[in-house]
PDB file of C-alpha atoms in Angstrom:
ATOM      1  CA  UNK A   1     136.784  93.291 129.016  1.00 53.00           C
ATOM      2  CA  UNK A   2     133.490  95.257 128.992  1.00 60.00           C
ATOM      3  CA  UNK A   3     131.921  92.512 126.754  1.00 57.00           C
ATOM      4  CA  UNK A   4     133.144  89.748 129.126  1.00 56.00           C
ATOM      5  CA  UNK A   5     131.787  91.463 132.253  1.00 58.00           C
ATOM      6  CA  UNK A   6     128.301  91.901 130.341  1.00 57.00           C
ATOM      7  CA  UNK A   7     128.292  88.118 129.597  1.00 58.00           C
ATOM      8  CA  UNK A   8     129.150  87.071 133.094  1.00 59.00           C
ATOM      9  CA  UNK A   9     126.491  89.339 134.482  1.00 61.00           C
ATOM     10  CA  UNK A  10     123.945  87.683 132.279  1.00 58.00           C
ATOM     11  CA  UNK A  11     125.237  84.305 133.145  1.00 59.00           C
ATOM     12  CA  UNK A  12     125.066  84.878 136.868  1.00 58.00           C
ATOM     13  CA  UNK A  13     121.467  86.240 136.541  1.00 60.00           C
ATOM     14  CA  UNK A  14     120.221  83.477 134.368  1.00 59.00           C
ATOM     15  CA  UNK A  15     121.695  80.630 136.484  1.00 58.00           C
ATOM     16  CA  UNK A  16     120.524  82.281 139.783  1.00 57.00           C
ATOM     17  CA  UNK A  17     116.972  82.760 138.409  1.00 56.00           C
ATOM     18  CA  UNK A  18     116.872  79.194 136.896  1.00 57.00           C
ATOM     19  CA  UNK A  19     118.253  77.680 140.109  1.00 55.00           C
ATOM     20  CA  UNK A  20     115.633  79.346 142.263  1.00 52.00           C
ATOM     21  CA  UNK A  21     112.870  78.245 139.848  1.00 53.00           C
ATOM     22  CA  UNK A  22     114.179  74.666 139.876  1.00 57.00           C
ATOM     23  CA  UNK A  23     114.200  74.532 143.674  1.00 51.00           C
ATOM     24  CA  UNK A  24     110.402  75.504 143.605  1.00 48.00           C
ATOM     25  CA  UNK A  25     109.361  72.831 141.244  1.00 48.00           C
ATOM     26  CA  UNK A  26     109.627  68.986 140.635  1.00 44.00           C
ATOM     27  CA  UNK A  27     109.931  68.974 136.814  1.00 53.00           C
ATOM     28  CA  UNK A  28     112.269  66.314 135.275  1.00 63.00           C
ATOM     29  CA  UNK A  29     113.672  68.740 132.863  1.00 72.00           C
ATOM     30  CA  UNK A  30     116.451  70.952 134.294  1.00 81.00           C
ATOM     31  CA  UNK A  31     116.247  74.660 133.121  1.00 84.00           C
ATOM     32  CA  UNK A  32     119.575  75.662 134.644  1.00 87.00           C
ATOM     33  CA  UNK A  33     121.797  76.576 131.681  1.00 91.00           C
ATOM     34  CA  UNK A  34     125.161  75.085 131.270  1.00 93.00           C
ATOM     35  CA  UNK A  35     127.499  77.981 130.701  1.00 93.00           C
ATOM     36  CA  UNK A  36     131.285  77.931 130.336  1.00 94.00           C
ATOM     37  CA  UNK A  37     134.188  80.019 129.113  1.00 95.00           C
ATOM     38  CA  UNK A  38     136.373  78.205 126.665  1.00 96.00           C
ATOM     39  CA  UNK A  39     140.032  79.385 126.005  1.00 95.00           C
ATOM     40  CA  UNK A  40     143.077  78.293 124.232  1.00 95.00           C
ATOM     41  CA  UNK A  41     146.457  79.854 124.095  1.00 94.00           C
ATOM     42  CA  UNK A  42     150.194  79.147 124.117  1.00 94.00           C
ATOM     43  CA  UNK A  43     153.513  79.579 122.509  1.00 93.00           C
ATOM     44  CA  UNK A  44     154.164  79.210 118.808  1.00 89.00           C
ATOM     45  CA  UNK A  45     157.114  79.346 116.471  1.00 89.00           C
ATOM     46  CA  UNK A  46     156.292  79.628 112.710  1.00 81.00           C
ATOM     47  CA  UNK A  47     158.146  80.401 109.476  1.00 77.00           C
ATOM     48  CA  UNK A  48     155.794  83.326 108.744  1.00 70.00           C
ATOM     49  CA  UNK A  49     157.188  85.399 111.661  1.00 68.00           C
ATOM     50  CA  UNK A  50     160.461  83.632 111.866  1.00 70.00           C
ATOM     51  CA  UNK A  51     160.361  83.958 115.751  1.00 74.00           C
ATOM     52  CA  UNK A  52     158.513  82.566 118.610  1.00 83.00           C
ATOM     53  CA  UNK A  53     155.683  84.390 120.488  1.00 87.00           C
ATOM     54  CA  UNK A  54     152.985  83.878 123.028  1.00 90.00           C
ATOM     55  CA  UNK A  55     149.457  84.350 121.901  1.00 87.00           C
ATOM     56  CA  UNK A  56     145.782  83.557 122.609  1.00 90.00           C
ATOM     57  CA  UNK A  57     143.765  81.753 120.015  1.00 89.00           C
ATOM     58  CA  UNK A  58     140.167  82.195 121.106  1.00 91.00           C
ATOM     59  CA  UNK A  59     138.050  83.035 124.127  1.00 94.00           C
ATOM     60  CA  UNK A  60     134.467  81.825 123.773  1.00 94.00           C
ATOM     61  CA  UNK A  61     131.427  81.724 125.955  1.00 94.00           C
ATOM     62  CA  UNK A  62     129.213  78.645 125.426  1.00 95.00           C
ATOM     63  CA  UNK A  63     125.612  78.482 126.848  1.00 95.00           C
ATOM     64  CA  UNK A  64     123.215  75.491 126.434  1.00 96.00           C
ATOM     65  CA  UNK A  65     119.880  74.920 128.031  1.00 95.00           C
ATOM     66  CA  UNK A  66     116.179  74.223 127.957  1.00 95.00           C
ATOM     67  CA  UNK A  67     113.199  76.578 127.862  1.00 94.00           C
ATOM     68  CA  UNK A  68     110.753  73.698 128.046  1.00 94.00           C
ATOM     69  CA  UNK A  69     110.846  69.877 127.684  1.00 94.00           C
ATOM     70  CA  UNK A  70     110.730  70.342 123.879  1.00 95.00           C
ATOM     71  CA  UNK A  71     112.593  73.631 123.305  1.00 96.00           C
ATOM     72  CA  UNK A  72     116.301  74.001 123.787  1.00 97.00           C
ATOM     73  CA  UNK A  73     118.829  76.656 122.928  1.00 97.00           C
ATOM     74  CA  UNK A  74     122.575  76.789 122.235  1.00 97.00           C
ATOM     75  CA  UNK A  75     124.736  79.914 121.954  1.00 96.00           C
ATOM     76  CA  UNK A  76     128.530  80.216 121.313  1.00 95.00           C
ATOM     77  CA  UNK A  77     130.023  83.654 121.146  1.00 94.00           C
ATOM     78  CA  UNK A  78     133.601  84.763 120.511  1.00 92.00           C
ATOM     79  CA  UNK A  79     134.638  87.335 123.146  1.00 91.00           C
ATOM     80  CA  UNK A  80     138.139  87.384 121.561  1.00 87.00           C
ATOM     81  CA  UNK A  81     139.884  85.663 118.695  1.00 83.00           C
ATOM     82  CA  UNK A  82     143.284  86.016 117.021  1.00 78.00           C
ATOM     83  CA  UNK A  83     142.036  83.559 114.212  1.00 70.00           C
ATOM     84  CA  UNK A  84     138.708  85.339 113.236  1.00 68.00           C
ATOM     85  CA  UNK A  85     139.978  88.841 114.028  1.00 65.00           C
ATOM     86  CA  UNK A  86     138.000  91.647 115.563  1.00 67.00           C
ATOM     87  CA  UNK A  87     134.128  91.364 115.229  1.00 67.00           C
ATOM     88  CA  UNK A  88     131.164  92.526 117.090  1.00 66.00           C
ATOM     89  CA  UNK A  89     127.463  91.703 117.420  1.00 76.00           C
ATOM     90  CA  UNK A  90     126.255  88.647 115.504  1.00 86.00           C
ATOM     91  CA  UNK A  91     129.407  88.723 113.399  1.00 88.00           C
ATOM     92  CA  UNK A  92     131.224  87.382 116.566  1.00 90.00           C
ATOM     93  CA  UNK A  93     128.612  84.803 117.240  1.00 93.00           C
ATOM     94  CA  UNK A  94     129.446  81.295 115.979  1.00 94.00           C
ATOM     95  CA  UNK A  95     126.122  79.840 116.531  1.00 96.00           C
ATOM     96  CA  UNK A  96     122.775  80.911 118.214  1.00 97.00           C
ATOM     97  CA  UNK A  97     120.003  78.365 117.808  1.00 98.00           C
ATOM     98  CA  UNK A  98     116.592  77.387 119.048  1.00 98.00           C
ATOM     99  CA  UNK A  99     115.608  73.734 118.633  1.00 98.00           C
ATOM    100  CA  UNK A 100     112.157  72.144 118.941  1.00 98.00           C
ATOM    101  CA  UNK A 101     112.320  68.428 119.371  1.00 97.00           C
ATOM    102  CA  UNK A 102     109.462  65.974 119.568  1.00 96.00           C
ATOM    103  CA  UNK A 103     109.560  62.334 119.062  1.00 95.00           C
ATOM    104  CA  UNK A 104     111.874  61.311 116.164  1.00 96.00           C
ATOM    105  CA  UNK A 105     111.937  64.793 114.684  1.00 98.00           C
ATOM    106  CA  UNK A 106     113.776  68.111 115.498  1.00 98.00           C
ATOM    107  CA  UNK A 107     113.670  71.552 113.876  1.00 98.00           C
ATOM    108  CA  UNK A 108     116.451  74.189 114.382  1.00 98.00           C
ATOM    109  CA  UNK A 109     116.344  77.930 113.633  1.00 98.00           C
ATOM    110  CA  UNK A 110     118.945  80.628 113.886  1.00 97.00           C
ATOM    111  CA  UNK A 111     122.645  80.989 113.170  1.00 97.00           C
ATOM    112  CA  UNK A 112     124.465  77.743 112.766  1.00 97.00           C
ATOM    113  CA  UNK A 113     127.150  75.880 110.886  1.00 96.00           C
ATOM    114  CA  UNK A 114     126.211  74.850 107.324  1.00 97.00           C
ATOM    115  CA  UNK A 115     125.901  71.169 107.071  1.00 97.00           C
ATOM    116  CA  UNK A 116     129.011  69.727 105.693  1.00 96.00           C
ATOM    117  CA  UNK A 117     130.032  66.123 105.529  1.00 96.00           C
ATOM    118  CA  UNK A 118     133.515  66.339 106.958  1.00 96.00           C
ATOM    119  CA  UNK A 119     134.981  65.484 110.417  1.00 96.00           C
ATOM    120  CA  UNK A 120     137.617  68.127 109.993  1.00 95.00           C
ATOM    121  CA  UNK A 121     134.934  70.701 109.396  1.00 94.00           C
ATOM    122  CA  UNK A 122     132.642  69.357 112.124  1.00 93.00           C
ATOM    123  CA  UNK A 123     135.320  69.819 114.950  1.00 92.00           C
ATOM    124  CA  UNK A 124     134.746  72.590 117.559  1.00 91.00           C
ATOM    125  CA  UNK A 125     137.106  75.547 116.830  1.00 89.00           C
ATOM    126  CA  UNK A 126     139.274  74.966 119.976  1.00 92.00           C
ATOM    127  CA  UNK A 127     139.592  71.243 119.176  1.00 92.00           C
ATOM    128  CA  UNK A 128     141.066  72.177 115.711  1.00 89.00           C
ATOM    129  CA  UNK A 129     144.522  73.283 115.045  1.00 85.00           C
ATOM    130  CA  UNK A 130     143.720  75.908 112.452  1.00 73.00           C
ATOM    131  CA  UNK A 131     146.954  75.752 110.406  1.00 84.00           C
ATOM    132  CA  UNK A 132     146.807  71.967 110.273  1.00 91.00           C
ATOM    133  CA  UNK A 133     143.587  72.241 108.379  1.00 92.00           C
ATOM    134  CA  UNK A 134     142.678  72.559 104.682  1.00 92.00           C
ATOM    135  CA  UNK A 135     142.600  75.880 102.745  1.00 89.00           C
ATOM    136  CA  UNK A 136     138.715  75.388 102.407  1.00 91.00           C
ATOM    137  CA  UNK A 137     138.286  75.035 106.233  1.00 90.00           C
ATOM    138  CA  UNK A 138     140.254  78.226 106.846  1.00 86.00           C
ATOM    139  CA  UNK A 139     138.504  80.289 104.092  1.00 87.00           C
ATOM    140  CA  UNK A 140     134.833  78.980 104.117  1.00 90.00           C
ATOM    141  CA  UNK A 141     132.269  81.297 105.755  1.00 89.00           C
ATOM    142  CA  UNK A 142     130.355  78.426 107.542  1.00 93.00           C
ATOM    143  CA  UNK A 143     128.358  80.401 110.114  1.00 94.00           C
ATOM    144  CA  UNK A 144     125.040  81.232 108.494  1.00 95.00           C
ATOM    145  CA  UNK A 145     121.397  82.058 109.446  1.00 96.00           C
ATOM    146  CA  UNK A 146     118.848  79.449 108.413  1.00 97.00           C
ATOM    147  CA  UNK A 147     116.742  76.568 109.343  1.00 98.00           C
ATOM    148  CA  UNK A 148     117.364  72.941 109.534  1.00 98.00           C
ATOM    149  CA  UNK A 149     115.439  69.716 110.327  1.00 98.00           C
ATOM    150  CA  UNK A 150     116.432  66.230 111.520  1.00 98.00           C
ATOM    151  CA  UNK A 151     114.771  62.904 111.513  1.00 98.00           C
ATOM    152  CA  UNK A 152     115.970  60.037 113.730  1.00 97.00           C
ATOM    153  CA  UNK A 153     114.824  56.850 112.022  1.00 96.00           C
ATOM    154  CA  UNK A 154     116.847  54.623 114.303  1.00 95.00           C
ATOM    155  CA  UNK A 155     119.241  54.699 117.172  1.00 94.00           C
ATOM    156  CA  UNK A 156     122.426  56.627 116.210  1.00 93.00           C
ATOM    157  CA  UNK A 157     120.988  57.502 112.782  1.00 96.00           C
ATOM    158  CA  UNK A 158     120.067  61.029 111.587  1.00 97.00           C
ATOM    159  CA  UNK A 159     118.669  62.345 108.214  1.00 98.00           C
ATOM    160  CA  UNK A 160     119.314  66.058 107.988  1.00 98.00           C
ATOM    161  CA  UNK A 161     118.004  68.901 105.680  1.00 98.00           C
ATOM    162  CA  UNK A 162     119.014  72.629 105.854  1.00 98.00           C
ATOM    163  CA  UNK A 163     118.211  75.861 104.046  1.00 98.00           C
ATOM    164  CA  UNK A 164     120.426  78.777 105.013  1.00 97.00           C
ATOM    165  CA  UNK A 165     122.040  81.895 103.565  1.00 95.00           C
ATOM    166  CA  UNK A 166     124.718  81.190 100.992  1.00 95.00           C
ATOM    167  CA  UNK A 167     128.345  81.537 102.122  1.00 94.00           C
ATOM    168  CA  UNK A 168     128.948  83.047  98.631  1.00 92.00           C
ATOM    169  CA  UNK A 169     126.197  85.640  98.900  1.00 86.00           C
ATOM    170  CA  UNK A 170     128.427  88.566  99.993  1.00 81.00           C
ATOM    171  CA  UNK A 171     125.472  90.478 101.288  1.00 73.00           C
ATOM    172  CA  UNK A 172     122.966  89.392  98.581  1.00 75.00           C
ATOM    173  CA  UNK A 173     119.805  88.595 100.524  1.00 78.00           C
ATOM    174  CA  UNK A 174     118.450  86.380  97.688  1.00 87.00           C
ATOM    175  CA  UNK A 175     121.129  83.778  97.609  1.00 94.00           C
ATOM    176  CA  UNK A 176     120.820  80.587  99.608  1.00 96.00           C
ATOM    177  CA  UNK A 177     122.329  77.319 100.306  1.00 97.00           C
ATOM    178  CA  UNK A 178     120.651  73.844 100.515  1.00 98.00           C
ATOM    179  CA  UNK A 179     121.946  70.688 102.037  1.00 98.00           C
ATOM    180  CA  UNK A 180     120.848  67.106 102.739  1.00 98.00           C
ATOM    181  CA  UNK A 181     122.803  64.858 104.957  1.00 98.00           C
ATOM    182  CA  UNK A 182     123.125  61.556 106.762  1.00 97.00           C
ATOM    183  CA  UNK A 183     125.010  60.756 110.022  1.00 97.00           C
ATOM    184  CA  UNK A 184     125.268  57.325 111.323  1.00 97.00           C
ATOM    185  CA  UNK A 185     127.210  55.421 113.971  1.00 96.00           C
ATOM    186  CA  UNK A 186     128.023  51.767 114.516  1.00 95.00           C
ATOM    187  CA  UNK A 187     130.678  50.105 116.765  1.00 93.00           C
ATOM    188  CA  UNK A 188     133.437  50.518 114.178  1.00 95.00           C
ATOM    189  CA  UNK A 189     132.252  53.246 111.769  1.00 97.00           C
ATOM    190  CA  UNK A 190     130.675  56.649 111.773  1.00 97.00           C
ATOM    191  CA  UNK A 191     129.425  58.527 108.740  1.00 97.00           C
ATOM    192  CA  UNK A 192     128.873  62.180 108.074  1.00 98.00           C
ATOM    193  CA  UNK A 193     127.771  62.538 104.366  1.00 98.00           C
ATOM    194  CA  UNK A 194     126.098  65.555 102.730  1.00 98.00           C
ATOM    195  CA  UNK A 195     125.078  66.816  99.225  1.00 98.00           C
ATOM    196  CA  UNK A 196     125.329  70.593  99.022  1.00 98.00           C
ATOM    197  CA  UNK A 197     124.132  73.360  96.737  1.00 97.00           C
ATOM    198  CA  UNK A 198     125.286  76.982  97.205  1.00 97.00           C
ATOM    199  CA  UNK A 199     123.964  79.880  95.118  1.00 96.00           C
ATOM    200  CA  UNK A 200     126.855  82.195  93.965  1.00 94.00           C
ATOM    201  CA  UNK A 201     125.167  84.896  91.957  1.00 90.00           C
ATOM    202  CA  UNK A 202     126.763  85.498  88.719  1.00 89.00           C
ATOM    203  CA  UNK A 203     129.226  82.718  89.310  1.00 91.00           C
ATOM    204  CA  UNK A 204     126.292  80.171  89.155  1.00 91.00           C
ATOM    205  CA  UNK A 205     125.774  77.283  91.451  1.00 95.00           C
ATOM    206  CA  UNK A 206     128.362  75.484  93.475  1.00 95.00           C
ATOM    207  CA  UNK A 207     127.583  71.844  93.853  1.00 96.00           C
ATOM    208  CA  UNK A 208     129.247  69.807  96.612  1.00 96.00           C
ATOM    209  CA  UNK A 209     129.480  66.196  97.689  1.00 97.00           C
ATOM    210  CA  UNK A 210     131.276  65.658 100.966  1.00 98.00           C
ATOM    211  CA  UNK A 211     131.932  62.259 102.563  1.00 98.00           C
ATOM    212  CA  UNK A 212     133.101  62.151 106.093  1.00 98.00           C
ATOM    213  CA  UNK A 213     134.211  58.751 107.411  1.00 98.00           C
ATOM    214  CA  UNK A 214     135.429  57.737 110.852  1.00 98.00           C
ATOM    215  CA  UNK A 215     136.802  54.150 111.396  1.00 98.00           C
ATOM    216  CA  UNK A 216     137.145  53.188 115.096  1.00 96.00           C
ATOM    217  CA  UNK A 217     139.240  50.199 116.153  1.00 94.00           C
ATOM    218  CA  UNK A 218     139.500  50.049 119.825  1.00 93.00           C
ATOM    219  CA  UNK A 219     141.410  53.160 120.929  1.00 95.00           C
ATOM    220  CA  UNK A 220     142.674  53.740 117.299  1.00 97.00           C
ATOM    221  CA  UNK A 221     140.657  56.182 115.190  1.00 97.00           C
ATOM    222  CA  UNK A 222     141.057  57.179 111.381  1.00 98.00           C
ATOM    223  CA  UNK A 223     139.147  60.000 109.826  1.00 98.00           C
ATOM    224  CA  UNK A 224     138.922  60.018 106.090  1.00 98.00           C
ATOM    225  CA  UNK A 225     137.287  63.083 104.485  1.00 98.00           C
ATOM    226  CA  UNK A 226     136.700  63.175 100.710  1.00 98.00           C
ATOM    227  CA  UNK A 227     135.195  66.524  99.565  1.00 97.00           C
ATOM    228  CA  UNK A 228     134.371  67.839  96.131  1.00 95.00           C
ATOM    229  CA  UNK A 229     133.019  71.233  94.947  1.00 94.00           C
ATOM    230  CA  UNK A 230     132.097  71.818  91.363  1.00 93.00           C
ATOM    231  CA  UNK A 231     132.226  75.242  89.920  1.00 91.00           C
ATOM    232  CA  UNK A 232     134.411  77.180  87.770  1.00 86.00           C
ATOM    233  CA  UNK A 233     135.252  79.768  90.429  1.00 87.00           C
ATOM    234  CA  UNK A 234     134.729  78.040  93.799  1.00 90.00           C
ATOM    235  CA  UNK A 235     135.340  74.480  92.762  1.00 90.00           C
ATOM    236  CA  UNK A 236     137.913  72.237  94.508  1.00 91.00           C
ATOM    237  CA  UNK A 237     138.771  68.848  95.878  1.00 93.00           C
ATOM    238  CA  UNK A 238     140.031  67.657  99.259  1.00 95.00           C
ATOM    239  CA  UNK A 239     141.257  64.367 100.601  1.00 96.00           C
ATOM    240  CA  UNK A 240     142.159  64.335 104.310  1.00 98.00           C
ATOM    241  CA  UNK A 241     143.426  61.572 106.393  1.00 98.00           C
ATOM    242  CA  UNK A 242     143.676  61.972 110.298  1.00 98.00           C
ATOM    243  CA  UNK A 243     144.650  58.970 112.407  1.00 98.00           C
ATOM    244  CA  UNK A 244     144.792  59.200 116.266  1.00 97.00           C
ATOM    245  CA  UNK A 245     145.302  56.979 119.250  1.00 98.00           C
ATOM    246  CA  UNK A 246     143.474  57.590 122.602  1.00 95.00           C
ATOM    247  CA  UNK A 247     145.464  56.527 125.720  1.00 94.00           C
ATOM    248  CA  UNK A 248     142.252  56.540 127.814  1.00 87.00           C
ATOM    249  CA  UNK A 249     141.420  59.617 129.973  1.00 88.00           C
ATOM    250  CA  UNK A 250     144.877  61.133 130.131  1.00 93.00           C
ATOM    251  CA  UNK A 251     146.142  61.443 126.698  1.00 95.00           C
ATOM    252  CA  UNK A 252     145.886  61.285 122.795  1.00 97.00           C
ATOM    253  CA  UNK A 253     148.374  61.247 119.940  1.00 97.00           C
ATOM    254  CA  UNK A 254     147.275  62.434 116.628  1.00 97.00           C
ATOM    255  CA  UNK A 255     148.420  63.025 113.060  1.00 97.00           C
ATOM    256  CA  UNK A 256     146.967  64.577 109.920  1.00 97.00           C
ATOM    257  CA  UNK A 257     147.663  64.834 106.176  1.00 97.00           C
ATOM    258  CA  UNK A 258     145.785  66.326 103.331  1.00 96.00           C
ATOM    259  CA  UNK A 259     145.751  67.814  99.925  1.00 95.00           C
ATOM    260  CA  UNK A 260     143.445  70.365  98.218  1.00 94.00           C
ATOM    261  CA  UNK A 261     143.174  71.565  94.661  1.00 90.00           C
ATOM    262  CA  UNK A 262     141.048  74.319  93.205  1.00 76.00           C
ATOM    263  CA  UNK A 263     138.646  73.589  90.274  1.00 62.00           C
ATOM    264  CA  UNK A 264     139.816  76.335  88.045  1.00 59.00           C
ATOM    265  CA  UNK A 265     143.612  75.768  88.229  1.00 60.00           C
ATOM    266  CA  UNK A 266     146.165  73.049  88.656  1.00 68.00           C
ATOM    267  CA  UNK A 267     147.052  74.413  92.012  1.00 79.00           C
ATOM    268  CA  UNK A 268     147.580  71.857  94.763  1.00 85.00           C
ATOM    269  CA  UNK A 269     148.062  72.669  98.433  1.00 89.00           C
ATOM    270  CA  UNK A 270     149.331  70.268 101.041  1.00 93.00           C
ATOM    271  CA  UNK A 271     149.192  70.315 104.818  1.00 94.00           C
ATOM    272  CA  UNK A 272     150.205  67.794 107.485  1.00 96.00           C
ATOM    273  CA  UNK A 273     151.244  67.533 111.027  1.00 96.00           C
ATOM    274  CA  UNK A 274     150.971  65.676 114.358  1.00 96.00           C
ATOM    275  CA  UNK A 275     151.157  66.070 118.055  1.00 96.00           C
ATOM    276  CA  UNK A 276     150.204  65.016 121.512  1.00 97.00           C
ATOM    277  CA  UNK A 277     147.502  66.044 123.974  1.00 97.00           C
ATOM    278  CA  UNK A 278     147.561  65.467 127.750  1.00 97.00           C
ATOM    279  CA  UNK A 279     144.742  65.899 130.161  1.00 97.00           C
ATOM    280  CA  UNK A 280     146.064  66.342 133.784  1.00 96.00           C
ATOM    281  CA  UNK A 281     142.839  66.121 135.644  1.00 94.00           C
ATOM    282  CA  UNK A 282     141.401  62.709 136.544  1.00 86.00           C
ATOM    283  CA  UNK A 283     137.765  63.806 136.924  1.00 84.00           C
ATOM    284  CA  UNK A 284     137.322  65.617 133.544  1.00 88.00           C
ATOM    285  CA  UNK A 285     139.072  66.923 130.391  1.00 91.00           C
ATOM    286  CA  UNK A 286     138.461  70.587 131.133  1.00 94.00           C
ATOM    287  CA  UNK A 287     142.273  71.288 130.966  1.00 96.00           C
ATOM    288  CA  UNK A 288     144.239  70.037 127.923  1.00 97.00           C
ATOM    289  CA  UNK A 289     147.956  70.540 127.135  1.00 97.00           C
ATOM    290  CA  UNK A 290     149.244  70.103 123.651  1.00 97.00           C
ATOM    291  CA  UNK A 291     152.360  69.918 121.586  1.00 97.00           C
ATOM    292  CA  UNK A 292     152.064  69.919 117.832  1.00 96.00           C
ATOM    293  CA  UNK A 293     154.199  70.418 114.622  1.00 95.00           C
ATOM    294  CA  UNK A 294     152.278  71.710 111.538  1.00 94.00           C
ATOM    295  CA  UNK A 295     153.123  72.287 107.904  1.00 93.00           C
ATOM    296  CA  UNK A 296     150.819  74.144 105.595  1.00 90.00           C
ATOM    297  CA  UNK A 297     151.972  75.712 102.257  1.00 87.00           C
ATOM    298  CA  UNK A 298     148.807  77.804 102.128  1.00 82.00           C
ATOM    299  CA  UNK A 299     149.081  79.643 105.497  1.00 78.00           C
ATOM    300  CA  UNK A 300     152.181  79.756 107.702  1.00 73.00           C
ATOM    301  CA  UNK A 301     154.529  77.172 106.219  1.00 83.00           C
ATOM    302  CA  UNK A 302     155.995  75.370 109.249  1.00 89.00           C
ATOM    303  CA  UNK A 303     154.839  75.769 112.852  1.00 90.00           C
ATOM    304  CA  UNK A 304     155.571  74.335 116.332  1.00 93.00           C
ATOM    305  CA  UNK A 305     152.952  74.992 118.940  1.00 93.00           C
ATOM    306  CA  UNK A 306     152.835  74.474 122.640  1.00 95.00           C
ATOM    307  CA  UNK A 307     149.564  75.415 124.481  1.00 96.00           C
ATOM    308  CA  UNK A 308     146.821  74.870 126.820  1.00 97.00           C
ATOM    309  CA  UNK A 309     143.040  74.771 126.368  1.00 97.00           C
ATOM    310  CA  UNK A 310     140.770  75.094 129.356  1.00 95.00           C
ATOM    311  CA  UNK A 311     137.029  75.229 130.108  1.00 94.00           C
ATOM    312  CA  UNK A 312     135.756  77.275 133.064  1.00 92.00           C
ATOM    313  CA  UNK A 313     132.517  75.776 134.184  1.00 90.00           C
ATOM    314  CA  UNK A 314     130.567  79.015 135.349  1.00 88.00           C
ATOM    315  CA  UNK A 315     127.354  76.994 136.088  1.00 86.00           C
ATOM    316  CA  UNK A 316     129.208  74.773 138.618  1.00 80.00           C
ATOM    317  CA  UNK A 317     130.860  77.800 140.251  1.00 72.00           C
ATOM    318  CA  UNK A 318     127.743  79.934 140.447  1.00 74.00           C
ATOM    319  CA  UNK A 319     125.694  77.003 141.879  1.00 69.00           C
ATOM    320  CA  UNK A 320     128.327  76.808 144.706  1.00 69.00           C
ATOM    321  CA  UNK A 321     128.080  80.585 145.319  1.00 68.00           C
ATOM    322  CA  UNK A 322     124.259  80.338 145.655  1.00 66.00           C
ATOM    323  CA  UNK A 323     124.284  77.494 148.188  1.00 65.00           C
TER     324      UNK A 323
END
């Protein structure tokens, strides 16, 4: 609670100061940060506990804004989490980035997700049903400090480079990760492809090729992720298929199935599930209700989940108070 009150105090001060500064100028760029509290919780029944229980998944604060027309920042911090467990300081920060963008180029520094060509991996935590994800997703330490660059050669096209701390460093300051990626979007297809190299100390180099593919046919979407990691200790392969159908502004039905094997043993894990999401508000999707069935032989076995995800727009609320 103390941590939440501190963040709310900072949010109130930042929005109030920026709003007063904005009123005094005529600049096109808005310096009022967009701040929200994001939360998901509900009721679940799973074969691990053999009973049902109510629980919260995550409570995050999300802050995005501009310092100048070319400098922007983004912060996402876990105030509470049943998935990640207890953490403090930067360990509880998902990302904290400063981006400089000019023309067709951008440079980002800070703590961020490692580039990885996978739409499963790319989803925001509260938009992912953890137990429906791959063992790699659940075990990989993706939030790392580093620097990345982007080049936008054409509309909806991105070429990406990144150097960051290695997820397999385990405190060793001299181990790094390297990534090159491409993201593209057309009317019917989106790509997110990367080539990865992670230093793993005495275990050598972990090489990765990750191909995220999204096919869009009207309201019907199919994600196909093909992922490979090559190393005697940390190697593995994933294939993930995730179709969904969007009913417009009010609902979405989704399914997912995947399999993963490790590179050092003939050990396959399977996971699948499906569910429905309902958005009761007409003006936005800040409230989402869900029902989902999940099977994962790596984590909880079988699970049935009913829950709600909501976003509290602090910027909108504080602006109203300051009027």
